[in-house]
């Protein structure tokens, strides 16, 4: 059974995930790959003393974090790039919270590029 990335040519990429996604599993692929990851969490202040953060994890370990405090509107984003060897896979997840603010959007996306 063919997978959604089997037709990807060397040097080409495909993006998965997006808004309202908080976890992804990437791979395994039949080739080495580069995975560009972007996670975000946005919102608006509801009262003073506000704060917000987002944390990005790969295979259960935190690999990035963004924090904002005392804002009117906020955008917390984390961008990372990882390499995957042939037949390897990885899981990605985000965790986000805020205090005295309302969430507008969150998401997680990954762009996979075939390397060989």
Coordinates of C-alpha atoms in Angstrom, one line a residue:
X1 CA 0.0 0.0 0.0
X2 CA 1.5 3.3 -1.0
X3 CA 1.8 6.1 1.5
X4 CA 1.1 9.8 1.0
X5 CA 4.8 10.6 0.7
X6 CA 5.9 7.7 -1.6
X7 CA 5.7 9.9 -4.8
X8 CA 7.8 12.7 -3.3
X9 CA 10.8 13.4 -5.6
X10 CA 14.3 14.3 -4.4
X11 CA 14.5 17.9 -3.3
X12 CA 10.7 18.3 -3.2
X13 CA 8.6 18.8 -0.1
X14 CA 5.1 18.3 1.3
X15 CA 3.5 20.0 4.4
X16 CA 1.2 18.2 6.9
X17 CA -0.6 19.4 9.9
X18 CA -2.0 23.0 10.4
X19 CA -4.4 24.8 12.6
X20 CA -6.0 23.0 15.5
X21 CA -3.4 20.2 15.3
X22 CA -1.5 19.5 18.5
X23 CA 0.4 16.3 17.6
X24 CA 1.9 14.6 14.5
X25 CA 3.8 11.4 13.7
X26 CA 6.3 11.9 10.9
X27 CA 7.7 8.9 8.9
X28 CA 8.9 6.4 8.4
X29 CA 10.0 7.2 4.8
X30 CA 12.0 5.1 2.4
X31 CA 14.6 7.9 2.2
X32 CA 16.5 10.5 4.4
X33 CA 14.5 13.6 5.0
X34 CA 14.6 17.1 6.5
X35 CA 11.6 18.1 8.6
X36 CA 10.9 21.8 9.2
X37 CA 8.5 22.2 12.1
X38 CA 6.5 25.3 13.1
X39 CA 4.1 25.5 16.1
X40 CA 2.1 28.5 17.2
X41 CA -0.4 29.7 19.8
X42 CA -2.1 33.1 19.5
X43 CA -4.5 35.0 21.6
X44 CA -5.7 38.3 23.2
X45 CA -5.5 39.8 26.7
X46 CA -8.6 39.6 28.9
X47 CA -7.1 41.3 32.0
X48 CA -3.8 42.6 33.5
X49 CA -0.9 40.3 34.5
X50 CA -1.4 38.1 31.4
X51 CA 1.1 35.5 30.1
X52 CA 1.2 32.7 27.5
X53 CA 3.6 30.1 26.3
X54 CA 3.9 27.2 23.9
X55 CA 6.2 24.2 24.2
X56 CA 7.3 21.9 21.3
X57 CA 8.3 18.3 22.0
X58 CA 9.9 15.7 19.9
X59 CA 9.5 12.1 21.0
X60 CA 8.5 13.4 24.5
X61 CA 11.4 15.7 25.0
X62 CA 11.0 19.5 24.8
X63 CA 13.0 21.0 21.9
X64 CA 11.6 24.5 21.9
X65 CA 9.6 27.0 23.9
X66 CA 8.2 30.6 23.4
X67 CA 6.9 32.8 26.2
X68 CA 5.1 36.2 26.2
X69 CA 3.9 38.4 29.1
X70 CA 2.0 41.6 29.6
X71 CA 0.6 41.9 26.1
X72 CA -2.5 43.1 24.3
X73 CA -2.4 40.4 21.6
X74 CA 0.2 37.6 21.6
X75 CA 1.8 35.2 19.2
X76 CA 4.0 32.5 20.6
X77 CA 5.8 30.5 17.9
X78 CA 8.5 27.8 17.8
X79 CA 10.4 26.8 14.6
X80 CA 12.8 23.9 14.5
X81 CA 14.4 21.7 11.8
X82 CA 15.3 18.0 12.4
X83 CA 16.8 15.3 10.2
X84 CA 15.3 11.8 9.8
X85 CA 17.2 8.9 8.6
X86 CA 15.7 6.4 6.1
X87 CA 13.0 4.3 7.9
X88 CA 13.1 6.5 11.0
X89 CA 10.0 8.2 12.5
X90 CA 9.4 10.8 15.1
X91 CA 6.4 12.2 17.1
X92 CA 5.8 15.9 17.6
X93 CA 3.5 17.5 20.1
X94 CA 2.7 20.9 21.5
X95 CA 1.6 22.1 24.9
X96 CA 0.3 25.6 25.5
X97 CA -1.3 27.6 28.2
X98 CA -2.2 31.2 29.1
X99 CA -3.3 33.3 32.0
X100 CA -5.7 36.2 31.8
X101 CA -6.0 35.7 28.0
X102 CA -8.2 34.0 25.4
X103 CA -6.7 31.6 22.8
X104 CA -7.4 32.6 19.2
X105 CA -5.6 29.8 17.4
X106 CA -3.0 27.1 17.8
X107 CA -1.4 24.6 15.5
X108 CA 1.5 22.4 14.5
X109 CA 2.8 21.8 11.0
X110 CA 5.7 20.0 9.4
X111 CA 7.3 20.4 6.0
X112 CA 9.1 17.2 4.9
X113 CA 11.8 17.4 2.2
X114 CA 13.2 14.3 0.6
X115 CA 17.0 14.4 0.7
X116 CA 18.0 11.3 -1.4

